Structures are given as structure tokens and as C-alpha cells.
């Protein structure tokens, strides 16, 4: 039987890099929030694991979803497969966690389909696949720490609508490169994340001056034309934009859906970036049908 799931994108409302670790990764403190922009995944039984990608070109080596299915199969010592159709809507390698979300949904669904819930730790497998994957195993809003594997759910944002702007880029190994160009001046102490956690848990509306991202300087210096796109987006939307993840996606809070649509159209026309309107997902329901 074919079942359909949504895999939601995320934004980093804060992203503080605390320092570099002996294993080469960096310790983070970040508020992650799911948003309504989503890929669609359809699963069916099959002899082998395979994946058809629609809507965007994606090299098989970049398909973390295939790796998720294979890792689960190997860990459980199973001889079963699945045909997965992935309809991409979330821009790839953009700071929105699309691939990580696809991988997490694949783990969640195939563990259920193959009745492995008691036999494998999805949290462990998610952390092996990528630093952003554990967040996507279930919650809408969380403080994420460590390399990304420590996920503490918090109250979702009370604010609703957002404008996203994603410039194209061709930077291979983007996340690793951006981490590599951080300097100690870009590092934070986790206080911005603590402040936002307290405000969200108290149900306070989001404020632009609470949103910080350690990659803001490095991303402007690394993605060609990002600085100009950023400036123009703020000018035509009349709102501050913030970086998500290691970029290059930018987001802004909007007062309501109508403002978000107006601003997104202006940003797309002025910058050529792909613009989306979305809202926060307080508690994602992954299964769509
Ligand atoms: O875990 P993921 O595959 O997303 O990480 C990609 C690269 O980003 C890593 O190889 C590492 O260089 C860097 N990274 C890091 N610290 C993190 C997450 C990622 O240095 N917490």
C-alpha cells in the first residue's frame, strides 16, 4: 500500500556556534523551528530500495534519503526494500534542512512499515546520517545542542507567517566550507538561544532582534551576491531578513499572510531569488494520507 508523508523544512531562529571540538565538528546552540514548506514522500513496498526524485535534479550521491533507507535495512539485518517517490519543494543545500527532513521521515516511516521500532534507535541512526536529522524525528520547535543530536522540545512560536528567499548557489560541500571559514569572532556563548527559549516557552511574540546566526558574516563573504540580495530583500520588503542554517536562505517575519505574499513577490522580482510564503508548523503531522 502506498502512503504519503510530508517532510517539512526548518528555520534556525538562533544559530550559535559555541566552538570547535576535537572531533572536527562544532558545538551548537540553536532554536530550530519547522515551517510549512514541505517535500512529499510516497512509500511503496519493493524488493530493493530505490528513489525517484521529481521537481528538482538531485545526484544519487546527495540523496541522504536513500542512505537512510539502506542504513535502517542494514542495521536491522532485513532483506526488504521500498520504492520512494520524492517530490521536492524545499530548495536543496539551502539552509532549510530539506534533505535531513526527507531522511528523518524515511527512518520514521520505514521503521513503522518494517516493524522495527523496538529493535533500532532512530535517534542514533538519525545522528549518524547528519547533524540536522535528529530534529526532524518529531517535534515542531526545539533547542538543539551538541553537534545537533541533543534535541529539547520547546513551545512553538506564536507568530505565524514568514517570507523565505533562497538565492541559487553552486558551492559544493557548502556546510563544511561555511564551518571552516568561521573565526572565533563568529562564535557565541549560547545566551541568545537561552533568551529565545525562555521567551517562546512564555508564549511571547518573536522579535527580530532576538534572531541571530553565527554564519551571517561568513555567508555574506562566501556566497557570491548574497550581500546584495540580502540588502535588496530588506529594502523592498521593509523587514529585516535573517539567515537560516549556513545559508543562503533568508527569512523575514511578516504580520500576516497578505503581507507575506506581497513582500515575497517584491523580493523575487528585485533579487531573482526563489521566494516562498510559509508559516510555522507548531507540531508537524508527518503522515499526509
Ligand atoms: O553532519 P553534516 O553532514 O550535516 O555536516 C556537514 C559538515 O559540516 C561536517 O562534515 C562538518 O565539517 C560541519 N559541521 C560541523 N559542526 C556541526 C555540524 C556540521 O563542523 N555541528
PDB file of C-alpha atoms and ligand atoms in Angstrom:
ATOM      1  CA  UNK A   1       0.000   0.000   0.000  1.00  0.00           C
ATOM      2  CA  UNK A   2       1.337   3.464  -0.928  1.00  0.00           C
ATOM      3  CA  UNK A   3       1.420   6.016   1.883  1.00  0.00           C
ATOM      4  CA  UNK A   4       2.227   9.709   1.601  1.00  0.00           C
ATOM      5  CA  UNK A   5       4.181  11.783   4.094  1.00  0.00           C
ATOM      6  CA  UNK A   6       5.189  15.423   4.267  1.00  0.00           C
ATOM      7  CA  UNK A   7       8.772  16.344   5.145  1.00  0.00           C
ATOM      8  CA  UNK A   8       8.789  19.906   6.481  1.00  0.00           C
ATOM      9  CA  UNK A   9      11.621  22.434   6.135  1.00  0.00           C
ATOM     10  CA  UNK A  10      13.181  24.122   9.175  1.00  0.00           C
ATOM     11  CA  UNK A  11      14.464  27.552  10.035  1.00  0.00           C
ATOM     12  CA  UNK A  12      17.119  28.359  12.615  1.00  0.00           C
ATOM     13  CA  UNK A  13      15.699  31.208  14.685  1.00  0.00           C
ATOM     14  CA  UNK A  14      19.000  31.337  16.509  1.00  0.00           C
ATOM     15  CA  UNK A  15      22.162  29.531  15.454  1.00  0.00           C
ATOM     16  CA  UNK A  16      25.101  29.978  17.803  1.00  0.00           C
ATOM     17  CA  UNK A  17      28.353  28.121  17.208  1.00  0.00           C
ATOM     18  CA  UNK A  18      29.980  27.674  20.614  1.00  0.00           C
ATOM     19  CA  UNK A  19      33.359  26.360  19.476  1.00  0.00           C
ATOM     20  CA  UNK A  20      35.269  23.706  17.607  1.00  0.00           C
ATOM     21  CA  UNK A  21      35.547  20.223  19.091  1.00  0.00           C
ATOM     22  CA  UNK A  22      38.466  17.786  18.980  1.00  0.00           C
ATOM     23  CA  UNK A  23      36.499  15.581  16.507  1.00  0.00           C
ATOM     24  CA  UNK A  24      36.366  18.453  13.990  1.00  0.00           C
ATOM     25  CA  UNK A  25      32.652  19.171  14.466  1.00  0.00           C
ATOM     26  CA  UNK A  26      31.356  22.278  16.202  1.00  0.00           C
ATOM     27  CA  UNK A  27      29.152  22.526  19.281  1.00  0.00           C
ATOM     28  CA  UNK A  28      25.939  24.418  18.591  1.00  0.00           C
ATOM     29  CA  UNK A  29      23.123  26.100  20.474  1.00  0.00           C
ATOM     30  CA  UNK A  30      20.208  26.730  18.149  1.00  0.00           C
ATOM     31  CA  UNK A  31      16.442  27.158  18.121  1.00  0.00           C
ATOM     32  CA  UNK A  32      15.088  25.051  15.259  1.00  0.00           C
ATOM     33  CA  UNK A  33      11.505  25.527  14.055  1.00  0.00           C
ATOM     34  CA  UNK A  34       9.588  23.504  11.456  1.00  0.00           C
ATOM     35  CA  UNK A  35       7.815  25.510   8.737  1.00  0.00           C
ATOM     36  CA  UNK A  36       5.051  24.581   6.299  1.00  0.00           C
ATOM     37  CA  UNK A  37       7.199  24.425   3.149  1.00  0.00           C
ATOM     38  CA  UNK A  38       7.419  20.655   2.609  1.00  0.00           C
ATOM     39  CA  UNK A  39       8.555  17.867   0.318  1.00  0.00           C
ATOM     40  CA  UNK A  40       6.148  14.980  -0.348  1.00  0.00           C
ATOM     41  CA  UNK A  41       7.308  11.399   0.024  1.00  0.00           C
ATOM     42  CA  UNK A  42       5.373   8.362  -1.206  1.00  0.00           C
ATOM     43  CA  UNK A  43       6.435   4.901   0.006  1.00  0.00           C
ATOM     44  CA  UNK A  44       5.562   1.524  -1.505  1.00  0.00           C
ATOM     45  CA  UNK A  45       6.904  -1.985  -0.898  1.00  0.00           C
ATOM     46  CA  UNK A  46       9.557  -3.182  -3.348  1.00  0.00           C
ATOM     47  CA  UNK A  47      12.336  -5.765  -3.485  1.00  0.00           C
ATOM     48  CA  UNK A  48      15.116  -3.135  -3.355  1.00  0.00           C
ATOM     49  CA  UNK A  49      15.488   0.393  -2.052  1.00  0.00           C
ATOM     50  CA  UNK A  50      15.007   2.972  -4.814  1.00  0.00           C
ATOM     51  CA  UNK A  51      14.101   6.628  -5.071  1.00  0.00           C
ATOM     52  CA  UNK A  52      12.549   8.675  -7.906  1.00  0.00           C
ATOM     53  CA  UNK A  53      13.109  12.390  -7.454  1.00  0.00           C
ATOM     54  CA  UNK A  54      10.646  14.806  -9.062  1.00  0.00           C
ATOM     55  CA  UNK A  55      10.668  18.580  -9.228  1.00  0.00           C
ATOM     56  CA  UNK A  56      14.444  19.092  -8.912  1.00  0.00           C
ATOM     57  CA  UNK A  57      17.665  17.476 -10.052  1.00  0.00           C
ATOM     58  CA  UNK A  58      19.377  15.598  -7.229  1.00  0.00           C
ATOM     59  CA  UNK A  59      22.525  13.493  -7.703  1.00  0.00           C
ATOM     60  CA  UNK A  60      22.067   9.979  -6.217  1.00  0.00           C
ATOM     61  CA  UNK A  61      25.183  10.548  -4.050  1.00  0.00           C
ATOM     62  CA  UNK A  62      23.459  13.571  -2.483  1.00  0.00           C
ATOM     63  CA  UNK A  63      20.339  11.594  -1.711  1.00  0.00           C
ATOM     64  CA  UNK A  64      20.533  11.193   2.056  1.00  0.00           C
ATOM     65  CA  UNK A  65      17.096   9.546   1.980  1.00  0.00           C
ATOM     66  CA  UNK A  66      18.481   6.540   0.138  1.00  0.00           C
ATOM     67  CA  UNK A  67      21.266   6.327   2.711  1.00  0.00           C
ATOM     68  CA  UNK A  68      18.637   6.458   5.485  1.00  0.00           C
ATOM     69  CA  UNK A  69      16.692   3.539   3.999  1.00  0.00           C
ATOM     70  CA  UNK A  70      19.837   1.497   3.474  1.00  0.00           C
ATOM     71  CA  UNK A  71      21.222   2.239   6.950  1.00  0.00           C
ATOM     72  CA  UNK A  72      17.946   1.110   8.530  1.00  0.00           C
ATOM     73  CA  UNK A  73      17.874  -2.055   6.445  1.00  0.00           C
ATOM     74  CA  UNK A  74      21.475  -2.945   7.279  1.00  0.00           C
ATOM     75  CA  UNK A  75      21.157  -2.143  10.991  1.00  0.00           C
ATOM     76  CA  UNK A  76      18.086  -4.342  11.314  1.00  0.00           C
ATOM     77  CA  UNK A  77      19.565  -7.052   9.051  1.00  0.00           C
ATOM     78  CA  UNK A  78      16.459  -7.028   6.874  1.00  0.00           C
ATOM     79  CA  UNK A  79      16.009  -8.189   3.328  1.00  0.00           C
ATOM     80  CA  UNK A  80      13.217  -5.795   2.364  1.00  0.00           C
ATOM     81  CA  UNK A  81      13.075  -2.742   0.139  1.00  0.00           C
ATOM     82  CA  UNK A  82      10.918   0.246  -0.642  1.00  0.00           C
ATOM     83  CA  UNK A  83      10.212   2.410  -3.656  1.00  0.00           C
ATOM     84  CA  UNK A  84      10.182   6.040  -2.615  1.00  0.00           C
ATOM     85  CA  UNK A  85       8.922   8.886  -4.763  1.00  0.00           C
ATOM     86  CA  UNK A  86      10.277  12.223  -3.554  1.00  0.00           C
ATOM     87  CA  UNK A  87       8.507  15.355  -4.819  1.00  0.00           C
ATOM     88  CA  UNK A  88      10.935  18.163  -3.948  1.00  0.00           C
ATOM     89  CA  UNK A  89       9.625  21.578  -2.989  1.00  0.00           C
ATOM     90  CA  UNK A  90      12.293  22.584  -0.438  1.00  0.00           C
ATOM     91  CA  UNK A  91      15.326  24.142  -2.172  1.00  0.00           C
ATOM     92  CA  UNK A  92      18.368  21.845  -1.955  1.00  0.00           C
ATOM     93  CA  UNK A  93      21.513  22.744   0.084  1.00  0.00           C
ATOM     94  CA  UNK A  94      19.871  25.980   1.111  1.00  0.00           C
ATOM     95  CA  UNK A  95      19.960  26.018   4.931  1.00  0.00           C
ATOM     96  CA  UNK A  96      16.376  24.747   5.179  1.00  0.00           C
ATOM     97  CA  UNK A  97      17.141  21.143   6.170  1.00  0.00           C
ATOM     98  CA  UNK A  98      15.245  19.582   3.248  1.00  0.00           C
ATOM     99  CA  UNK A  99      17.479  16.540   2.797  1.00  0.00           C
ATOM    100  CA  UNK A 100      17.696  15.973   6.559  1.00  0.00           C
ATOM    101  CA  UNK A 101      13.904  16.144   6.832  1.00  0.00           C
ATOM    102  CA  UNK A 102      13.457  13.659   3.973  1.00  0.00           C
ATOM    103  CA  UNK A 103      15.914  11.311   5.695  1.00  0.00           C
ATOM    104  CA  UNK A 104      14.148  11.570   9.075  1.00  0.00           C
ATOM    105  CA  UNK A 105      10.726  10.884   7.560  1.00  0.00           C
ATOM    106  CA  UNK A 106      12.196   7.896   5.726  1.00  0.00           C
ATOM    107  CA  UNK A 107      13.541   6.489   9.011  1.00  0.00           C
ATOM    108  CA  UNK A 108      10.242   7.090  10.837  1.00  0.00           C
ATOM    109  CA  UNK A 109       8.078   5.560   8.138  1.00  0.00           C
ATOM    110  CA  UNK A 110      10.227   2.570   7.196  1.00  0.00           C
ATOM    111  CA  UNK A 111      10.762   1.678  10.878  1.00  0.00           C
ATOM    112  CA  UNK A 112       6.969   1.581  11.219  1.00  0.00           C
ATOM    113  CA  UNK A 113       6.399  -0.261   7.915  1.00  0.00           C
ATOM    114  CA  UNK A 114       9.084  -2.811   8.757  1.00  0.00           C
ATOM    115  CA  UNK A 115       8.021  -3.001  12.453  1.00  0.00           C
ATOM    116  CA  UNK A 116      11.480  -2.105  13.765  1.00  0.00           C
ATOM    117  CA  UNK A 117      10.504   0.457  16.385  1.00  0.00           C
ATOM    118  CA  UNK A 118      11.688  -1.758  19.278  1.00  0.00           C
ATOM    119  CA  UNK A 119      14.814  -3.004  17.528  1.00  0.00           C
ATOM    120  CA  UNK A 120      16.592   0.168  16.415  1.00  0.00           C
ATOM    121  CA  UNK A 121      17.253   3.599  17.898  1.00  0.00           C
ATOM    122  CA  UNK A 122      16.027   6.108  15.339  1.00  0.00           C
ATOM    123  CA  UNK A 123      17.791   8.892  17.257  1.00  0.00           C
ATOM    124  CA  UNK A 124      21.154   7.104  16.851  1.00  0.00           C
ATOM    125  CA  UNK A 125      20.597   6.388  13.163  1.00  0.00           C
ATOM    126  CA  UNK A 126      19.471   9.980  12.553  1.00  0.00           C
ATOM    127  CA  UNK A 127      22.641  11.350  14.189  1.00  0.00           C
ATOM    128  CA  UNK A 128      24.777   9.069  12.001  1.00  0.00           C
ATOM    129  CA  UNK A 129      23.110  10.419   8.862  1.00  0.00           C
ATOM    130  CA  UNK A 130      23.667  14.114   9.544  1.00  0.00           C
ATOM    131  CA  UNK A 131      23.737  16.758  12.258  1.00  0.00           C
ATOM    132  CA  UNK A 132      20.309  18.201  11.375  1.00  0.00           C
ATOM    133  CA  UNK A 133      18.467  14.891  11.048  1.00  0.00           C
ATOM    134  CA  UNK A 134      17.611  14.226  14.768  1.00  0.00           C
ATOM    135  CA  UNK A 135      15.499  17.424  14.990  1.00  0.00           C
ATOM    136  CA  UNK A 136      13.186  16.155  12.253  1.00  0.00           C
ATOM    137  CA  UNK A 137      12.216  12.942  14.059  1.00  0.00           C
ATOM    138  CA  UNK A 138       9.172  14.558  15.542  1.00  0.00           C
ATOM    139  CA  UNK A 139       8.970  17.943  17.154  1.00  0.00           C
ATOM    140  CA  UNK A 140       7.967  21.356  15.755  1.00  0.00           C
ATOM    141  CA  UNK A 141      10.253  23.605  17.811  1.00  0.00           C
ATOM    142  CA  UNK A 142      13.345  22.667  19.788  1.00  0.00           C
ATOM    143  CA  UNK A 143      16.583  23.871  21.304  1.00  0.00           C
ATOM    144  CA  UNK A 144      19.274  21.832  19.568  1.00  0.00           C
ATOM    145  CA  UNK A 145      22.714  21.361  21.121  1.00  0.00           C
ATOM    146  CA  UNK A 146      25.887  19.333  20.768  1.00  0.00           C
ATOM    147  CA  UNK A 147      26.570  18.529  17.142  1.00  0.00           C
ATOM    148  CA  UNK A 148      22.804  18.502  16.585  1.00  0.00           C
ATOM    149  CA  UNK A 149      21.895  15.280  18.381  1.00  0.00           C
ATOM    150  CA  UNK A 150      20.595  16.869  21.609  1.00  0.00           C
ATOM    151  CA  UNK A 151      17.028  17.939  20.854  1.00  0.00           C
ATOM    152  CA  UNK A 152      14.911  19.510  23.590  1.00  0.00           C
ATOM    153  CA  UNK A 153      11.338  20.363  22.512  1.00  0.00           C
ATOM    154  CA  UNK A 154      10.140  23.877  23.422  1.00  0.00           C
ATOM    155  CA  UNK A 155       6.864  25.750  22.907  1.00  0.00           C
ATOM    156  CA  UNK A 156       6.306  26.648  19.260  1.00  0.00           C
ATOM    157  CA  UNK A 157       6.329  30.260  18.067  1.00  0.00           C
ATOM    158  CA  UNK A 158       3.073  32.142  18.476  1.00  0.00           C
ATOM    159  CA  UNK A 159       3.969  34.194  15.417  1.00  0.00           C
ATOM    160  CA  UNK A 160       2.559  32.876  12.118  1.00  0.00           C
ATOM    161  CA  UNK A 161       3.697  33.994   8.666  1.00  0.00           C
ATOM    162  CA  UNK A 162       7.120  34.159   7.056  1.00  0.00           C
ATOM    163  CA  UNK A 163       8.778  35.167   3.800  1.00  0.00           C
ATOM    164  CA  UNK A 164      11.624  32.959   2.543  1.00  0.00           C
ATOM    165  CA  UNK A 165      14.142  33.980  -0.101  1.00  0.00           C
ATOM    166  CA  UNK A 166      16.619  31.427  -1.463  1.00  0.00           C
ATOM    167  CA  UNK A 167      19.302  32.609  -3.901  1.00  0.00           C
ATOM    168  CA  UNK A 168      20.806  29.885  -6.108  1.00  0.00           C
ATOM    169  CA  UNK A 169      24.403  28.831  -5.465  1.00  0.00           C
ATOM    170  CA  UNK A 170      26.819  26.221  -6.753  1.00  0.00           C
ATOM    171  CA  UNK A 171      29.002  25.705  -3.696  1.00  0.00           C
ATOM    172  CA  UNK A 172      29.894  22.018  -3.319  1.00  0.00           C
ATOM    173  CA  UNK A 173      30.197  20.805   0.290  1.00  0.00           C
ATOM    174  CA  UNK A 174      28.572  24.030   1.406  1.00  0.00           C
ATOM    175  CA  UNK A 175      28.009  23.325   5.123  1.00  0.00           C
ATOM    176  CA  UNK A 176      31.552  22.079   5.760  1.00  0.00           C
ATOM    177  CA  UNK A 177      33.010  25.055   3.891  1.00  0.00           C
ATOM    178  CA  UNK A 178      30.997  27.555   5.851  1.00  0.00           C
ATOM    179  CA  UNK A 179      32.005  25.976   9.176  1.00  0.00           C
ATOM    180  CA  UNK A 180      35.637  26.063   8.023  1.00  0.00           C
ATOM    181  CA  UNK A 181      35.634  29.831   7.454  1.00  0.00           C
ATOM    182  CA  UNK A 182      34.187  30.730  10.868  1.00  0.00           C
ATOM    183  CA  UNK A 183      36.577  32.563  13.176  1.00  0.00           C
ATOM    184  CA  UNK A 184      36.373  32.826  16.976  1.00  0.00           C
ATOM    185  CA  UNK A 185      34.747  36.245  16.458  1.00  0.00           C
ATOM    186  CA  UNK A 186      31.730  34.452  14.956  1.00  0.00           C
ATOM    187  CA  UNK A 187      31.320  32.184  17.998  1.00  0.00           C
ATOM    188  CA  UNK A 188      28.598  32.757  20.579  1.00  0.00           C
ATOM    189  CA  UNK A 189      28.022  31.731  24.189  1.00  0.00           C
ATOM    190  CA  UNK A 190      24.505  30.283  23.878  1.00  0.00           C
ATOM    191  CA  UNK A 191      22.834  33.226  25.587  1.00  0.00           C
ATOM    192  CA  UNK A 192      20.779  34.267  22.553  1.00  0.00           C
ATOM    193  CA  UNK A 193      19.355  30.746  22.345  1.00  0.00           C
ATOM    194  CA  UNK A 194      18.539  30.712  26.072  1.00  0.00           C
ATOM    195  CA  UNK A 195      16.798  34.093  25.790  1.00  0.00           C
ATOM    196  CA  UNK A 196      14.675  32.928  22.854  1.00  0.00           C
ATOM    197  CA  UNK A 197      13.840  29.626  24.547  1.00  0.00           C
ATOM    198  CA  UNK A 198      12.583  31.482  27.628  1.00  0.00           C
ATOM    199  CA  UNK A 199      10.525  33.899  25.506  1.00  0.00           C
ATOM    200  CA  UNK A 200       8.951  31.123  23.416  1.00  0.00           C
ATOM    201  CA  UNK A 201       8.174  28.985  26.453  1.00  0.00           C
ATOM    202  CA  UNK A 202       6.485  32.072  27.966  1.00  0.00           C
ATOM    203  CA  UNK A 203       4.392  32.495  24.781  1.00  0.00           C
ATOM    204  CA  UNK A 204       5.913  35.867  23.889  1.00  0.00           C
ATOM    205  CA  UNK A 205       5.785  37.039  20.261  1.00  0.00           C
ATOM    206  CA  UNK A 206       9.067  36.781  18.322  1.00  0.00           C
ATOM    207  CA  UNK A 207      11.247  39.873  17.967  1.00  0.00           C
ATOM    208  CA  UNK A 208      13.694  40.403  15.131  1.00  0.00           C
ATOM    209  CA  UNK A 209      16.457  41.476  17.499  1.00  0.00           C
ATOM    210  CA  UNK A 210      16.343  38.046  19.209  1.00  0.00           C
ATOM    211  CA  UNK A 211      17.249  36.220  15.982  1.00  0.00           C
ATOM    212  CA  UNK A 212      20.986  35.642  15.446  1.00  0.00           C
ATOM    213  CA  UNK A 213      23.077  33.430  13.180  1.00  0.00           C
ATOM    214  CA  UNK A 214      26.818  32.735  13.538  1.00  0.00           C
ATOM    215  CA  UNK A 215      27.159  32.310   9.767  1.00  0.00           C
ATOM    216  CA  UNK A 216      25.860  35.779   8.849  1.00  0.00           C
ATOM    217  CA  UNK A 217      29.316  37.234   8.204  1.00  0.00           C
ATOM    218  CA  UNK A 218      30.803  34.093   6.629  1.00  0.00           C
ATOM    219  CA  UNK A 219      27.798  33.570   4.322  1.00  0.00           C
ATOM    220  CA  UNK A 220      27.966  37.163   3.003  1.00  0.00           C
ATOM    221  CA  UNK A 221      31.666  36.670   2.330  1.00  0.00           C
ATOM    222  CA  UNK A 222      31.270  33.228   0.729  1.00  0.00           C
ATOM    223  CA  UNK A 223      28.093  33.198  -1.398  1.00  0.00           C
ATOM    224  CA  UNK A 224      28.574  35.459  -4.408  1.00  0.00           C
ATOM    225  CA  UNK A 225      25.973  38.265  -4.459  1.00  0.00           C
ATOM    226  CA  UNK A 226      24.326  37.226  -1.170  1.00  0.00           C
ATOM    227  CA  UNK A 227      25.119  40.554   0.485  1.00  0.00           C
ATOM    228  CA  UNK A 228      23.378  42.445  -2.328  1.00  0.00           C
ATOM    229  CA  UNK A 229      20.383  40.059  -2.370  1.00  0.00           C
ATOM    230  CA  UNK A 230      20.073  40.488   1.392  1.00  0.00           C
ATOM    231  CA  UNK A 231      20.164  44.289   1.187  1.00  0.00           C
ATOM    232  CA  UNK A 232      17.621  44.452  -1.669  1.00  0.00           C
ATOM    233  CA  UNK A 233      15.260  41.978   0.042  1.00  0.00           C
ATOM    234  CA  UNK A 234      15.208  44.134   3.178  1.00  0.00           C
ATOM    235  CA  UNK A 235      14.696  47.266   1.119  1.00  0.00           C
ATOM    236  CA  UNK A 236      11.719  46.027  -0.931  1.00  0.00           C
ATOM    237  CA  UNK A 237      10.064  44.033   1.883  1.00  0.00           C
ATOM    238  CA  UNK A 238      10.645  46.689   4.554  1.00  0.00           C
ATOM    239  CA  UNK A 239      11.614  43.940   7.024  1.00  0.00           C
ATOM    240  CA  UNK A 240      14.897  42.631   8.446  1.00  0.00           C
ATOM    241  CA  UNK A 241      15.934  39.300   6.905  1.00  0.00           C
ATOM    242  CA  UNK A 242      17.794  36.583   8.809  1.00  0.00           C
ATOM    243  CA  UNK A 243      19.988  33.753   7.583  1.00  0.00           C
ATOM    244  CA  UNK A 244      18.860  30.129   8.104  1.00  0.00           C
ATOM    245  CA  UNK A 245      21.439  27.410   8.741  1.00  0.00           C
ATOM    246  CA  UNK A 246      24.673  28.034   6.885  1.00  0.00           C
ATOM    247  CA  UNK A 247      22.594  29.774   4.208  1.00  0.00           C
ATOM    248  CA  UNK A 248      21.998  31.007   1.700  1.00  0.00           C
ATOM    249  CA  UNK A 249      18.247  31.054   2.539  1.00  0.00           C
ATOM    250  CA  UNK A 250      16.978  34.217   4.197  1.00  0.00           C
ATOM    251  CA  UNK A 251      13.714  34.643   6.094  1.00  0.00           C
ATOM    252  CA  UNK A 252      11.659  37.516   7.475  1.00  0.00           C
ATOM    253  CA  UNK A 253       8.714  37.649   9.854  1.00  0.00           C
ATOM    254  CA  UNK A 254       5.510  39.021   8.281  1.00  0.00           C
ATOM    255  CA  UNK A 255       2.498  40.439  10.111  1.00  0.00           C
ATOM    256  CA  UNK A 256       0.037  38.278   8.166  1.00  0.00           C
ATOM    257  CA  UNK A 257      -0.403  36.128   5.064  1.00  0.00           C
ATOM    258  CA  UNK A 258      -1.266  39.053   2.765  1.00  0.00           C
ATOM    259  CA  UNK A 259       1.876  40.971   3.707  1.00  0.00           C
ATOM    260  CA  UNK A 260       3.971  37.823   3.252  1.00  0.00           C
ATOM    261  CA  UNK A 261       2.640  37.303  -0.304  1.00  0.00           C
ATOM    262  CA  UNK A 262       3.142  40.951  -1.265  1.00  0.00           C
ATOM    263  CA  UNK A 263       6.683  41.009   0.104  1.00  0.00           C
ATOM    264  CA  UNK A 264       7.622  37.635  -1.436  1.00  0.00           C
ATOM    265  CA  UNK A 265       6.570  38.847  -4.898  1.00  0.00           C
ATOM    266  CA  UNK A 266       8.631  42.025  -4.483  1.00  0.00           C
ATOM    267  CA  UNK A 267      11.680  40.133  -3.228  1.00  0.00           C
ATOM    268  CA  UNK A 268      11.545  37.646  -6.124  1.00  0.00           C
ATOM    269  CA  UNK A 269      11.229  40.478  -8.674  1.00  0.00           C
ATOM    270  CA  UNK A 270      14.006  42.589  -7.139  1.00  0.00           C
ATOM    271  CA  UNK A 271      16.568  39.843  -6.435  1.00  0.00           C
ATOM    272  CA  UNK A 272      15.809  36.839  -8.692  1.00  0.00           C
ATOM    273  CA  UNK A 273      15.914  34.618  -5.582  1.00  0.00           C
ATOM    274  CA  UNK A 274      13.189  31.996  -5.304  1.00  0.00           C
ATOM    275  CA  UNK A 275      10.703  33.305  -2.759  1.00  0.00           C
ATOM    276  CA  UNK A 276       8.188  31.313  -0.702  1.00  0.00           C
ATOM    277  CA  UNK A 277       5.491  32.172   1.767  1.00  0.00           C
ATOM    278  CA  UNK A 278       5.118  29.772   4.673  1.00  0.00           C
ATOM    279  CA  UNK A 279       4.067  29.594   8.303  1.00  0.00           C
ATOM    280  CA  UNK A 280       5.475  27.957  11.414  1.00  0.00           C
ATOM    281  CA  UNK A 281       4.385  24.336  11.981  1.00  0.00           C
ATOM    282  CA  UNK A 282       3.709  24.018  15.719  1.00  0.00           C
ATOM    283  CA  UNK A 283       3.519  20.216  15.762  1.00  0.00           C
ATOM    284  CA  UNK A 284       4.091  18.666  12.360  1.00  0.00           C
ATOM    285  CA  UNK A 285       1.822  15.769  11.430  1.00  0.00           C
ATOM    286  CA  UNK A 286       4.047  13.954   9.013  1.00  0.00           C
ATOM    287  CA  UNK A 287       1.575  11.496   7.543  1.00  0.00           C
ATOM    288  CA  UNK A 288      -0.417  13.144   4.780  1.00  0.00           C
ATOM    289  CA  UNK A 289      -2.640  10.300   3.588  1.00  0.00           C
TER     290      UNK A 289
HETATM  291  O1  LIG B   1      26.552  16.487   9.807  1.00  0.00           O
HETATM  292  P1  LIG B   1      26.578  17.110   8.447  1.00  0.00           P
HETATM  293  O2  LIG B   1      26.836  16.105   7.358  1.00  0.00           O
HETATM  294  O3  LIG B   1      25.404  17.965   8.166  1.00  0.00           O
HETATM  295  O4  LIG B   1      27.816  18.099   8.459  1.00  0.00           O
HETATM  296  C1  LIG B   1      28.463  18.573   7.306  1.00  0.00           C
HETATM  297  C2  LIG B   1      29.789  19.211   7.714  1.00  0.00           C
HETATM  298  O5  LIG B   1      29.543  20.403   8.470  1.00  0.00           O
HETATM  299  C3  LIG B   1      30.629  18.334   8.638  1.00  0.00           C
HETATM  300  O6  LIG B   1      31.481  17.487   7.903  1.00  0.00           O
HETATM  301  C4  LIG B   1      31.418  19.352   9.438  1.00  0.00           C
HETATM  302  O7  LIG B   1      32.515  19.811   8.688  1.00  0.00           O
HETATM  303  C5  LIG B   1      30.458  20.502   9.564  1.00  0.00           C
HETATM  304  N1  LIG B   1      29.717  20.522  10.843  1.00  0.00           N
HETATM  305  C6  LIG B   1      30.359  20.957  11.991  1.00  0.00           C
HETATM  306  N2  LIG B   1      29.675  21.006  13.175  1.00  0.00           N
HETATM  307  C7  LIG B   1      28.372  20.631  13.227  1.00  0.00           C
HETATM  308  C8  LIG B   1      27.698  20.199  12.066  1.00  0.00           C
HETATM  309  C9  LIG B   1      28.406  20.157  10.882  1.00  0.00           C
HETATM  310  O8  LIG B   1      31.550  21.309  11.966  1.00  0.00           O
HETATM  311  N3  LIG B   1      27.726  20.705  14.400  1.00  0.00           N
END
